[in-house]
Amino acid sequence: MFIITMFKLKKGFIKNTKAFGMY
């Protein structure tokens, strides 16, 4: 359960980083 949460946070972090890099 904890690993799944970390995976989602990591995936969301990468997505936010890419979105931020577009600006």
Tab-separated table of N, CA and C in Angstrom:
chain	number	residue	atom	x	y	z
A	1	MET	N	0.836	-1.200	0.000
A	1	MET	CA	0.000	0.000	0.000
A	1	MET	C	0.876	1.258	0.000
A	2	PHE	N	1.873	1.259	0.864
A	2	PHE	CA	2.765	2.426	0.945
A	2	PHE	C	3.549	2.600	-0.351
A	3	ILE	N	3.966	1.475	-0.926
A	3	ILE	CA	4.749	1.535	-2.171
A	3	ILE	C	3.902	2.113	-3.295
A	4	ILE	N	2.625	1.728	-3.333
A	4	ILE	CA	1.732	2.246	-4.376
A	4	ILE	C	1.571	3.756	-4.221
A	5	THR	N	1.459	4.212	-2.988
A	5	THR	CA	1.306	5.652	-2.745
A	5	THR	C	2.558	6.393	-3.203
A	6	MET	N	3.722	5.842	-2.898
A	6	MET	CA	4.976	6.473	-3.305
A	6	MET	C	5.079	6.518	-4.823
A	7	PHE	N	4.604	5.436	-5.474
A	7	PHE	CA	4.654	5.388	-6.936
A	7	PHE	C	3.778	6.480	-7.536
A	8	LYS	N	2.598	6.668	-6.955
A	8	LYS	CA	1.686	7.707	-7.449
A	8	LYS	C	2.269	9.092	-7.222
A	9	LEU	N	2.897	9.294	-6.059
A	9	LEU	CA	3.497	10.599	-5.769
A	9	LEU	C	4.645	10.873	-6.732
A	10	LYS	N	5.445	9.828	-6.985
A	10	LYS	CA	6.582	9.973	-7.887
A	10	LYS	C	6.098	10.277	-9.305
A	11	LYS	N	5.052	9.572	-9.725
A	11	LYS	CA	4.501	9.786	-11.059
A	11	LYS	C	3.928	11.193	-11.178
A	12	GLY	N	3.230	11.638	-10.130
A	12	GLY	CA	2.652	12.979	-10.136
A	12	GLY	C	3.739	14.037	-10.123
A	13	PHE	N	4.829	13.759	-9.388
A	13	PHE	CA	5.933	14.715	-9.315
A	13	PHE	C	6.582	14.891	-10.680
A	14	ILE	N	6.764	13.786	-11.388
A	14	ILE	CA	7.372	13.850	-12.721
A	14	ILE	C	6.458	14.620	-13.668
A	15	LYS	N	5.158	14.382	-13.546
A	15	LYS	CA	4.193	15.065	-14.411
A	15	LYS	C	4.234	16.571	-14.143
A	16	ASN	N	4.298	16.958	-12.873
A	16	ASN	CA	4.348	18.378	-12.522
A	16	ASN	C	5.645	19.002	-13.013
A	17	THR	N	6.731	18.239	-12.935
A	17	THR	CA	8.022	18.755	-13.381
A	17	THR	C	8.005	19.018	-14.881
A	18	LYS	N	7.407	18.100	-15.629
A	18	LYS	CA	7.337	18.279	-17.087
A	18	LYS	C	6.475	19.486	-17.429
A	19	ALA	N	5.345	19.634	-16.721
A	19	ALA	CA	4.444	20.756	-16.977
A	19	ALA	C	5.163	22.073	-16.658
A	20	PHE	N	5.936	22.077	-15.568
A	20	PHE	CA	6.657	23.283	-15.175
A	20	PHE	C	7.752	23.609	-16.199
A	21	GLY	N	8.351	22.572	-16.778
A	21	GLY	CA	9.424	22.761	-17.754
A	21	GLY	C	8.907	23.356	-19.060
A	22	MET	N	7.598	23.212	-19.318
A	22	MET	CA	7.032	23.744	-20.561
A	22	MET	C	6.947	25.265	-20.517
A	23	TYR	N	6.834	25.820	-19.317
A	23	TYR	CA	6.712	27.273	-19.214
A	23	TYR	C	8.041	27.955	-19.501
